[in-house]
């Protein structure tokens, strides 16, 4: 068990999941209820990248401020996190930050280049490069905790979802030094230098775990691990070289999840073949991208129980982001299908099968939320 969790074994009594103050409690919220496999009072919905360029109010407050800089200004990060909740009446806020923020806070030379994505000053490719990485300290995470505290103070009984990038996705950026399509660098490294790969993935796991734990301790009611690029891996490589590290990242918050029922979601894209293996990394909910109907995702999980005996789990997903730009009747039929398919799973939180495209008309998102809320849970 990581040292951090030995020091803080439980959430404070004023945490939104544990508080007795009904105006601040998220324990009975539709999101947390559905994540836990119960029947929510309404069908919960939120969108990955709901805070972002689709919103004019986001573009206004980001004017002249770099992406990572804006994540590290607690008032601004809280404001951006709250914008889509005010506008769309979604059932959760997703913390405005980025998967490379833990690297930045550890002291790694990284930036997000507009239109490109995360770019590192120098790539991390050898055992020496990995050994030279600075460690992420708890003190460095203070701007994150402050932004979370400011956010939950405004959210009332709407839960905040914290998140982190999974070790493979984060390490893929570190090995390539920039975004890539096929992730050849990390996939070669795990075979040609498995020890250096293991050390890098463990570093990324610990950074992600600390980042996620800081958010949950400061007030987030759930956590999501994003393994956006895991879909480029074979099942064998995933199980051998990645899953143990994702389990290690989630291990940083395992005690909180057990003691307080903090829901943990695991999401990837192109991961239809990896769903059972990803579930076995230890999250309680699986995010499904738009490629696989939820009923089929449910059957695949149910048919392949893991070593802990868990098969089917609550699902999150999976409206195709492309259909946000389709005529309303086409989108409406698709949303109804997604909600219907989700009924097969032991719980369902409606989401997109990947992030909101920046070109999305925000009024369409508001309308999707209204439609989902009109359908019986
Ligand atoms: O609502 C939310 O989801 C907001 C929080 C959030 C962001 N990034 C904000 C962001 C989250 C959860 C992420 C995670 C993230 N970051 C992932 C995993 C999820 C996914 O999309 O697959 C990944 C792969 C990254 C890395 C990253 N950060 C990329 C590829 C980019 C896009 C670069 C570009 O300009 O095209 C970013 C930047 C980023 N992260 C933006 C936002 C809102 C856009 C920056 C801007 O508005 O200028």
CSV table of C-alpha atoms and ligand atoms in Angstrom, one decimal:
chain,number,residue,atom,x,y,z
A,1,UNK,CA,0.0,0.0,0.0
A,2,UNK,CA,1.4,3.4,-0.9
A,3,UNK,CA,2.6,5.6,2.0
A,4,UNK,CA,0.1,8.4,1.3
A,5,UNK,CA,-2.9,6.2,2.1
A,6,UNK,CA,-1.3,5.0,5.4
A,7,UNK,CA,-1.1,8.6,6.5
A,8,UNK,CA,-4.7,9.6,5.5
A,9,UNK,CA,-6.8,6.4,5.9
A,10,UNK,CA,-10.2,8.1,5.4
A,11,UNK,CA,-12.1,11.1,3.9
A,12,UNK,CA,-12.8,14.0,6.2
A,13,UNK,CA,-16.4,14.1,7.6
A,14,UNK,CA,-17.1,17.3,5.6
A,15,UNK,CA,-16.3,15.6,2.3
A,16,UNK,CA,-19.3,15.7,-0.1
A,17,UNK,CA,-19.6,11.9,0.0
A,18,UNK,CA,-19.6,11.7,3.8
A,19,UNK,CA,-21.2,14.9,5.0
A,20,UNK,CA,-24.6,14.8,6.7
A,21,UNK,CA,-25.4,18.3,5.2
A,22,UNK,CA,-28.0,17.5,2.6
A,23,UNK,CA,-27.3,20.7,0.6
A,24,UNK,CA,-23.7,19.5,0.0
A,25,UNK,CA,-24.1,15.7,0.0
A,26,UNK,CA,-23.4,13.8,-3.3
A,27,UNK,CA,-23.9,10.3,-1.8
A,28,UNK,CA,-27.5,10.1,-3.1
A,29,UNK,CA,-26.9,12.0,-6.4
A,30,UNK,CA,-28.0,10.4,-9.6
A,31,UNK,CA,-24.3,10.0,-10.8
A,32,UNK,CA,-23.0,8.3,-7.6
A,33,UNK,CA,-26.1,6.1,-7.4
A,34,UNK,CA,-25.8,4.9,-11.0
A,35,UNK,CA,-22.0,4.4,-10.6
A,36,UNK,CA,-22.8,2.2,-7.6
A,37,UNK,CA,-25.3,0.1,-9.5
A,38,UNK,CA,-28.4,1.6,-7.8
A,39,UNK,CA,-31.5,3.2,-9.4
A,40,UNK,CA,-31.0,7.0,-9.7
A,41,UNK,CA,-33.8,9.6,-9.4
A,42,UNK,CA,-33.0,10.6,-13.0
A,43,UNK,CA,-30.7,9.3,-15.7
A,44,UNK,CA,-27.3,10.9,-15.1
A,45,UNK,CA,-25.4,12.5,-17.9
A,46,UNK,CA,-22.1,14.4,-18.3
A,47,UNK,CA,-19.7,14.8,-21.2
A,48,UNK,CA,-15.9,14.3,-21.4
A,49,UNK,CA,-14.4,17.7,-22.4
A,50,UNK,CA,-17.6,19.4,-21.5
A,51,UNK,CA,-15.3,22.3,-20.2
A,52,UNK,CA,-13.6,23.5,-23.2
A,53,UNK,CA,-13.6,25.3,-26.6
A,54,UNK,CA,-17.2,24.5,-27.4
A,55,UNK,CA,-18.2,27.1,-24.8
A,56,UNK,CA,-17.8,30.8,-25.7
A,57,UNK,CA,-17.5,31.6,-21.9
A,58,UNK,CA,-14.5,29.2,-21.8
A,59,UNK,CA,-12.8,30.9,-24.8
A,60,UNK,CA,-13.4,34.2,-23.1
A,61,UNK,CA,-11.7,33.4,-19.8
A,62,UNK,CA,-8.9,31.5,-21.5
A,63,UNK,CA,-8.0,34.6,-23.7
A,64,UNK,CA,-4.2,35.1,-23.5
A,65,UNK,CA,-3.6,32.4,-20.9
A,66,UNK,CA,-1.8,29.1,-21.7
A,67,UNK,CA,-3.6,25.8,-21.1
A,68,UNK,CA,-1.3,24.5,-18.3
A,69,UNK,CA,-1.1,27.9,-16.7
A,70,UNK,CA,-4.9,28.1,-16.6
A,71,UNK,CA,-5.0,24.7,-14.9
A,72,UNK,CA,-2.7,26.0,-12.1
A,73,UNK,CA,-4.7,29.1,-11.3
A,74,UNK,CA,-7.2,27.7,-8.8
A,75,UNK,CA,-9.9,30.4,-9.2
A,76,UNK,CA,-9.7,30.0,-13.0
A,77,UNK,CA,-9.7,26.2,-13.0
A,78,UNK,CA,-12.7,26.2,-10.7
A,79,UNK,CA,-14.6,28.7,-12.8
A,80,UNK,CA,-13.9,26.7,-16.0
A,81,UNK,CA,-15.0,23.5,-14.2
A,82,UNK,CA,-18.3,25.1,-13.2
A,83,UNK,CA,-19.2,26.7,-16.6
A,84,UNK,CA,-20.7,23.6,-18.2
A,85,UNK,CA,-22.6,22.7,-15.0
A,86,UNK,CA,-24.3,26.1,-15.0
A,87,UNK,CA,-25.1,26.0,-18.7
A,88,UNK,CA,-26.1,22.4,-19.4
A,89,UNK,CA,-27.5,21.1,-16.0
A,90,UNK,CA,-25.2,18.0,-16.3
A,91,UNK,CA,-25.1,15.6,-13.4
A,92,UNK,CA,-21.4,16.1,-12.7
A,93,UNK,CA,-18.6,18.5,-13.1
A,94,UNK,CA,-15.3,17.1,-14.5
A,95,UNK,CA,-12.3,18.8,-13.0
A,96,UNK,CA,-10.6,21.1,-15.4
A,97,UNK,CA,-7.0,20.1,-15.6
A,98,UNK,CA,-5.0,17.8,-17.9
A,99,UNK,CA,-3.3,14.4,-17.8
A,100,UNK,CA,0.2,16.1,-18.0
A,101,UNK,CA,-0.4,18.4,-15.0
A,102,UNK,CA,1.3,15.9,-12.6
A,103,UNK,CA,4.4,15.9,-14.9
A,104,UNK,CA,4.4,19.7,-14.9
A,105,UNK,CA,4.0,19.8,-11.1
A,106,UNK,CA,6.8,17.3,-10.7
A,107,UNK,CA,9.1,19.6,-12.7
A,108,UNK,CA,9.1,17.9,-16.0
A,109,UNK,CA,9.6,20.2,-19.0
A,110,UNK,CA,6.2,19.9,-20.7
A,111,UNK,CA,3.7,22.2,-22.4
A,112,UNK,CA,0.5,21.8,-24.3
A,113,UNK,CA,0.8,23.3,-27.8
A,114,UNK,CA,-2.5,24.5,-29.2
A,115,UNK,CA,-3.8,22.2,-32.0
A,116,UNK,CA,-1.0,19.7,-31.2
A,117,UNK,CA,-1.2,18.5,-27.7
A,118,UNK,CA,1.4,17.7,-25.0
A,119,UNK,CA,5.0,18.3,-26.0
A,120,UNK,CA,8.0,17.5,-23.8
A,121,UNK,CA,11.4,19.4,-23.8
A,122,UNK,CA,13.1,16.1,-24.1
A,123,UNK,CA,11.7,12.6,-24.6
A,124,UNK,CA,12.2,9.8,-21.9
A,125,UNK,CA,13.6,6.8,-23.7
A,126,UNK,CA,16.3,5.1,-21.6
A,127,UNK,CA,16.7,3.7,-18.1
A,128,UNK,CA,18.9,6.8,-17.3
A,129,UNK,CA,16.2,9.2,-18.6
A,130,UNK,CA,13.7,7.4,-16.3
A,131,UNK,CA,16.0,7.5,-13.3
A,132,UNK,CA,16.5,11.2,-13.7
A,133,UNK,CA,12.8,12.0,-13.5
A,134,UNK,CA,11.8,14.2,-10.6
A,135,UNK,CA,9.2,12.9,-8.1
A,136,UNK,CA,5.8,14.5,-7.7
A,137,UNK,CA,5.5,15.7,-4.1
A,138,UNK,CA,2.3,16.2,-2.1
A,139,UNK,CA,3.1,19.9,-1.6
A,140,UNK,CA,3.3,20.5,-5.3
A,141,UNK,CA,-0.3,19.4,-5.6
A,142,UNK,CA,-1.6,22.2,-3.4
A,143,UNK,CA,-3.0,24.3,-6.4
A,144,UNK,CA,-5.0,21.2,-7.4
A,145,UNK,CA,-6.5,20.7,-3.9
A,146,UNK,CA,-7.3,24.5,-3.8
A,147,UNK,CA,-9.0,24.4,-7.1
A,148,UNK,CA,-11.0,21.3,-6.1
A,149,UNK,CA,-12.0,23.0,-2.7
A,150,UNK,CA,-13.2,26.2,-4.6
A,151,UNK,CA,-15.1,24.1,-7.1
A,152,UNK,CA,-17.0,21.8,-4.6
A,153,UNK,CA,-17.9,24.9,-2.5
A,154,UNK,CA,-20.0,26.1,-5.5
A,155,UNK,CA,-21.3,22.7,-6.6
A,156,UNK,CA,-23.6,21.9,-3.7
A,157,UNK,CA,-25.0,18.4,-4.2
A,158,UNK,CA,-23.6,18.0,-7.8
A,159,UNK,CA,-20.6,15.7,-7.7
A,160,UNK,CA,-17.2,16.6,-9.0
A,161,UNK,CA,-15.3,13.9,-10.9
A,162,UNK,CA,-11.5,13.9,-10.5
A,163,UNK,CA,-9.3,12.2,-13.0
A,164,UNK,CA,-5.8,11.2,-14.0
A,165,UNK,CA,-4.1,9.9,-17.2
A,166,UNK,CA,-3.4,6.2,-17.1
A,167,UNK,CA,0.3,5.2,-17.1
A,168,UNK,CA,0.3,4.0,-20.8
A,169,UNK,CA,-1.3,7.1,-22.2
A,170,UNK,CA,0.9,9.4,-20.2
A,171,UNK,CA,4.1,7.4,-20.8
A,172,UNK,CA,3.3,7.3,-24.5
A,173,UNK,CA,3.6,11.1,-24.6
A,174,UNK,CA,6.8,10.9,-22.5
A,175,UNK,CA,8.5,8.3,-24.8
A,176,UNK,CA,7.5,10.0,-28.0
A,177,UNK,CA,8.0,13.5,-26.6
A,178,UNK,CA,4.8,14.6,-28.4
A,179,UNK,CA,1.5,13.1,-29.7
A,180,UNK,CA,1.8,10.2,-32.1
A,181,UNK,CA,-0.7,8.1,-33.9
A,182,UNK,CA,0.6,4.5,-33.5
A,183,UNK,CA,2.6,4.9,-30.2
A,184,UNK,CA,5.5,2.9,-31.7
A,185,UNK,CA,8.0,4.3,-29.2
A,186,UNK,CA,6.4,3.0,-26.0
A,187,UNK,CA,5.3,-0.2,-27.7
A,188,UNK,CA,8.8,-0.9,-28.9
A,189,UNK,CA,10.3,0.0,-25.5
A,190,UNK,CA,8.1,-2.4,-23.5
A,191,UNK,CA,9.7,-5.3,-25.5
A,192,UNK,CA,13.2,-4.1,-26.1
A,193,UNK,CA,13.8,-2.6,-22.7
A,194,UNK,CA,11.1,-4.0,-20.4
A,195,UNK,CA,12.9,-2.8,-17.3
A,196,UNK,CA,13.1,0.8,-18.3
A,197,UNK,CA,9.5,0.6,-19.5
A,198,UNK,CA,8.4,-0.8,-16.2
A,199,UNK,CA,10.2,1.9,-14.3
A,200,UNK,CA,8.7,4.6,-16.5
A,201,UNK,CA,5.2,3.2,-16.2
A,202,UNK,CA,5.5,2.9,-12.4
A,203,UNK,CA,6.7,6.5,-12.3
A,204,UNK,CA,3.6,7.6,-14.3
A,205,UNK,CA,1.4,5.4,-12.2
A,206,UNK,CA,2.5,7.0,-8.9
A,207,UNK,CA,2.2,10.5,-10.3
A,208,UNK,CA,-1.3,9.7,-11.6
A,209,UNK,CA,-2.3,8.1,-8.3
A,210,UNK,CA,-1.1,11.0,-6.2
A,211,UNK,CA,-2.9,13.5,-8.5
A,212,UNK,CA,-6.1,11.5,-8.3
A,213,UNK,CA,-5.9,11.1,-4.6
A,214,UNK,CA,-5.3,14.8,-4.0
A,215,UNK,CA,-8.6,15.5,-5.9
A,216,UNK,CA,-10.6,12.9,-4.1
A,217,UNK,CA,-9.3,14.0,-0.7
A,218,UNK,CA,-10.1,17.7,-1.4
A,219,UNK,CA,-13.7,16.9,-2.4
A,220,UNK,CA,-14.1,15.0,-5.7
A,221,UNK,CA,-16.8,12.3,-5.3
A,222,UNK,CA,-15.5,10.0,-8.1
A,223,UNK,CA,-12.4,9.4,-10.1
A,224,UNK,CA,-11.8,8.5,-13.7
A,225,UNK,CA,-8.6,7.0,-15.2
A,226,UNK,CA,-8.2,8.0,-18.9
A,227,UNK,CA,-6.3,5.5,-21.0
A,228,UNK,CA,-7.1,7.2,-24.2
A,229,UNK,CA,-4.4,5.5,-26.3
A,230,UNK,CA,-4.6,1.9,-24.8
A,231,UNK,CA,-6.5,0.9,-28.0
A,232,UNK,CA,-3.1,0.7,-29.8
A,233,UNK,CA,-2.1,-2.3,-27.7
A,234,UNK,CA,-2.7,-6.0,-28.1
A,235,UNK,CA,-4.4,-7.8,-25.3
A,236,UNK,CA,-1.2,-9.6,-24.4
A,237,UNK,CA,0.9,-6.4,-24.2
A,238,UNK,CA,-1.9,-4.7,-22.2
A,239,UNK,CA,-2.1,-7.5,-19.7
A,240,UNK,CA,1.7,-7.9,-19.3
A,241,UNK,CA,3.1,-4.4,-19.7
A,242,UNK,CA,0.3,-2.0,-18.8
A,243,UNK,CA,-2.5,-3.4,-16.6
A,244,UNK,CA,-0.3,-3.8,-13.5
A,245,UNK,CA,0.7,-0.2,-13.7
A,246,UNK,CA,-2.9,1.0,-14.2
A,247,UNK,CA,-3.7,-1.2,-11.1
A,248,UNK,CA,-0.9,0.6,-9.3
A,249,UNK,CA,-2.3,4.0,-10.1
A,250,UNK,CA,-5.7,3.0,-8.9
A,251,UNK,CA,-4.1,1.4,-5.8
A,252,UNK,CA,-3.3,4.9,-4.6
A,253,UNK,CA,-7.0,5.4,-3.9
A,254,UNK,CA,-8.1,1.9,-3.3
A,255,UNK,CA,-8.5,2.4,0.5
A,256,UNK,CA,-10.8,5.4,-0.1
A,257,UNK,CA,-12.8,3.5,-2.7
A,258,UNK,CA,-13.3,0.6,-0.3
A,259,UNK,CA,-14.0,2.7,2.8
A,260,UNK,CA,-16.3,5.2,1.2
A,261,UNK,CA,-17.6,3.6,-2.0
A,262,UNK,CA,-15.8,6.3,-4.1
A,263,UNK,CA,-16.7,5.2,-7.7
A,264,UNK,CA,-13.7,4.7,-10.0
A,265,UNK,CA,-14.2,4.8,-13.8
A,266,UNK,CA,-11.7,3.4,-16.3
A,267,UNK,CA,-12.0,4.7,-19.9
A,268,UNK,CA,-10.1,4.1,-23.1
A,269,UNK,CA,-10.7,4.5,-26.8
A,270,UNK,CA,-10.4,1.7,-29.3
A,271,UNK,CA,-10.4,-0.7,-26.3
A,272,UNK,CA,-13.3,-3.0,-27.3
A,273,UNK,CA,-11.0,-6.0,-27.1
A,274,UNK,CA,-9.5,-4.9,-23.8
A,275,UNK,CA,-12.6,-4.2,-21.7
A,276,UNK,CA,-12.3,-7.3,-19.3
A,277,UNK,CA,-8.6,-6.7,-18.9
A,278,UNK,CA,-9.1,-3.0,-18.1
A,279,UNK,CA,-11.9,-3.9,-15.6
A,280,UNK,CA,-9.4,-6.2,-13.9
A,281,UNK,CA,-7.1,-3.2,-13.2
A,282,UNK,CA,-9.6,-2.5,-10.5
A,283,UNK,CA,-12.0,0.3,-11.3
A,284,UNK,CA,-15.7,-0.2,-10.4
A,285,UNK,CA,-17.2,1.3,-13.6
A,286,UNK,CA,-16.1,0.9,-17.3
A,287,UNK,CA,-16.2,3.8,-19.7
A,288,UNK,CA,-17.0,2.6,-23.3
A,289,UNK,CA,-16.1,4.4,-26.4
A,290,UNK,CA,-18.5,4.9,-29.4
A,291,UNK,CA,-17.3,1.8,-31.3
A,292,UNK,CA,-19.1,-0.8,-29.3
A,293,UNK,CA,-22.8,-0.8,-28.4
A,294,UNK,CA,-23.3,-0.8,-24.6
A,295,UNK,CA,-25.3,-4.1,-24.7
A,296,UNK,CA,-22.3,-5.8,-26.4
A,297,UNK,CA,-19.8,-4.2,-24.0
A,298,UNK,CA,-22.0,-5.5,-21.1
A,299,UNK,CA,-22.1,-9.1,-22.6
A,300,UNK,CA,-18.3,-9.1,-23.1
A,301,UNK,CA,-17.7,-8.1,-19.5
A,302,UNK,CA,-20.3,-10.5,-18.1
A,303,UNK,CA,-18.9,-13.4,-20.1
A,304,UNK,CA,-15.3,-12.9,-18.8
A,305,UNK,CA,-15.3,-12.5,-15.0
A,306,UNK,CA,-11.9,-11.6,-13.6
A,307,UNK,CA,-9.8,-13.1,-10.8
A,308,UNK,CA,-11.8,-11.2,-8.2
A,309,UNK,CA,-15.0,-12.8,-9.6
A,310,UNK,CA,-16.4,-9.5,-11.1
A,311,UNK,CA,-18.0,-9.8,-14.5
A,312,UNK,CA,-20.6,-7.2,-15.4
A,313,UNK,CA,-20.1,-3.7,-14.0
A,314,UNK,CA,-21.9,-0.4,-14.4
A,315,UNK,CA,-21.1,1.3,-17.7
A,316,UNK,CA,-20.5,4.9,-18.9
A,317,UNK,CA,-21.0,6.0,-22.4
A,318,UNK,CA,-21.3,6.1,-25.4
A,319,UNK,CA,-22.9,8.7,-27.7
A,320,UNK,CA,-20.9,9.1,-30.9
A,321,UNK,CA,-19.4,12.6,-30.8
A,322,UNK,CA,-19.7,12.8,-34.6
A,323,UNK,CA,-23.5,12.7,-34.3
A,324,UNK,CA,-23.5,15.9,-32.2
A,325,UNK,CA,-23.3,17.7,-35.6
A,326,UNK,CA,-26.0,15.5,-37.3
A,327,UNK,CA,-29.6,16.7,-37.7
A,328,UNK,CA,-31.5,16.6,-34.4
A,329,UNK,CA,-33.8,13.6,-35.3
A,330,UNK,CA,-30.7,11.5,-36.1
A,331,UNK,CA,-29.0,12.5,-32.8
A,332,UNK,CA,-32.2,12.0,-30.8
A,333,UNK,CA,-32.7,8.4,-32.2
A,334,UNK,CA,-29.1,7.6,-31.3
A,335,UNK,CA,-29.3,9.0,-27.8
A,336,UNK,CA,-32.5,7.0,-27.2
A,337,UNK,CA,-30.7,3.8,-28.4
A,338,UNK,CA,-27.7,4.5,-26.1
A,339,UNK,CA,-30.0,4.9,-23.1
A,340,UNK,CA,-31.9,1.8,-24.0
A,341,UNK,CA,-28.8,-0.3,-24.5
A,342,UNK,CA,-27.5,1.0,-21.1
A,343,UNK,CA,-30.4,-0.7,-19.4
A,344,UNK,CA,-28.7,-4.0,-19.9
A,345,UNK,CA,-25.8,-3.1,-17.6
A,346,UNK,CA,-26.1,-3.0,-13.8
A,347,UNK,CA,-25.9,0.8,-13.9
A,348,UNK,CA,-25.5,3.4,-16.6
A,349,UNK,CA,-24.2,7.0,-16.8
A,350,UNK,CA,-24.7,8.6,-20.1
A,351,UNK,CA,-21.6,10.2,-21.7
A,352,UNK,CA,-20.0,10.6,-25.1
A,353,UNK,CA,-17.8,7.8,-26.5
A,354,UNK,CA,-14.9,10.4,-26.5
A,355,UNK,CA,-14.6,14.1,-25.8
A,356,UNK,CA,-16.8,17.0,-27.0
A,357,UNK,CA,-15.5,18.2,-30.4
A,358,UNK,CA,-14.5,22.0,-30.1
A,359,UNK,CA,-16.8,22.8,-33.0
A,360,UNK,CA,-19.9,21.5,-31.2
A,361,UNK,CA,-22.9,23.8,-30.8
A,362,UNK,CA,-23.3,24.0,-27.0
A,363,UNK,CA,-27.1,24.3,-27.4
A,364,UNK,CA,-27.1,20.7,-28.8
A,365,UNK,CA,-25.4,19.5,-25.6
A,366,UNK,CA,-28.0,21.2,-23.5
A,367,UNK,CA,-30.7,19.6,-25.6
A,368,UNK,CA,-29.1,16.1,-25.2
A,369,UNK,CA,-29.1,16.6,-21.4
A,370,UNK,CA,-32.8,17.5,-21.5
A,371,UNK,CA,-33.6,14.5,-23.6
A,372,UNK,CA,-31.6,12.1,-21.3
A,373,UNK,CA,-33.3,13.5,-18.2
A,374,UNK,CA,-36.8,13.0,-19.8
A,375,UNK,CA,-36.1,9.3,-20.2
A,376,UNK,CA,-36.9,7.0,-17.3
A,377,UNK,CA,-33.8,5.9,-15.3
B,1,LIG,O1,-14.2,18.3,-19.5
B,1,LIG,C1,-13.0,17.9,-19.5
B,1,LIG,O2,-12.9,16.7,-19.8
B,1,LIG,C2,-11.9,18.8,-19.1
B,1,LIG,C3,-10.7,18.3,-18.4
B,1,LIG,C4,-9.7,17.6,-19.3
B,1,LIG,C5,-8.8,18.2,-20.3
B,1,LIG,N1,-8.0,17.2,-20.7
B,1,LIG,C6,-8.8,19.6,-20.7
B,1,LIG,C7,-8.1,20.0,-21.9
B,1,LIG,C8,-9.4,16.2,-19.3
B,1,LIG,C9,-10.1,15.2,-18.5
B,1,LIG,C10,-8.3,16.0,-20.2
B,1,LIG,C11,-7.6,14.8,-20.3
B,1,LIG,C12,-6.7,14.6,-21.4
B,1,LIG,N2,-5.7,15.4,-21.9
B,1,LIG,C13,-6.6,13.4,-22.2
B,1,LIG,C14,-7.5,12.2,-22.0
B,1,LIG,C15,-8.9,12.4,-22.5
B,1,LIG,C16,-8.9,12.3,-24.0
B,1,LIG,O3,-9.3,13.4,-24.6
B,1,LIG,O4,-8.6,11.3,-24.6
B,1,LIG,C17,-5.6,13.5,-23.1
B,1,LIG,C18,-5.2,12.5,-24.2
B,1,LIG,C19,-5.0,14.8,-22.9
B,1,LIG,C20,-3.9,15.4,-23.7
B,1,LIG,C21,-4.3,16.6,-24.4
B,1,LIG,N3,-4.5,17.8,-23.7
B,1,LIG,C22,-4.6,16.8,-25.8
B,1,LIG,C23,-4.5,15.7,-26.8
B,1,LIG,C24,-5.0,18.1,-25.9
B,1,LIG,C25,-5.6,18.8,-27.2
B,1,LIG,C26,-4.6,19.7,-27.8
B,1,LIG,C27,-5.3,20.6,-28.8
B,1,LIG,O5,-5.2,21.9,-28.7
B,1,LIG,O6,-5.9,20.1,-29.8
B,1,LIG,C28,-5.0,18.7,-24.7
B,1,LIG,C29,-5.4,20.1,-24.3
B,1,LIG,C30,-6.6,20.2,-23.5
B,1,LIG,N4,-6.9,19.6,-22.4
B,1,LIG,C31,-7.7,21.1,-23.8
B,1,LIG,C32,-8.6,21.0,-22.8
B,1,LIG,C33,-9.9,21.7,-22.6
B,1,LIG,C34,-7.7,22.1,-25.0
B,1,LIG,C35,-6.8,23.2,-24.8
B,1,LIG,C36,-7.4,24.6,-25.1
B,1,LIG,O7,-8.6,24.8,-24.9
B,1,LIG,O8,-6.6,25.4,-25.5
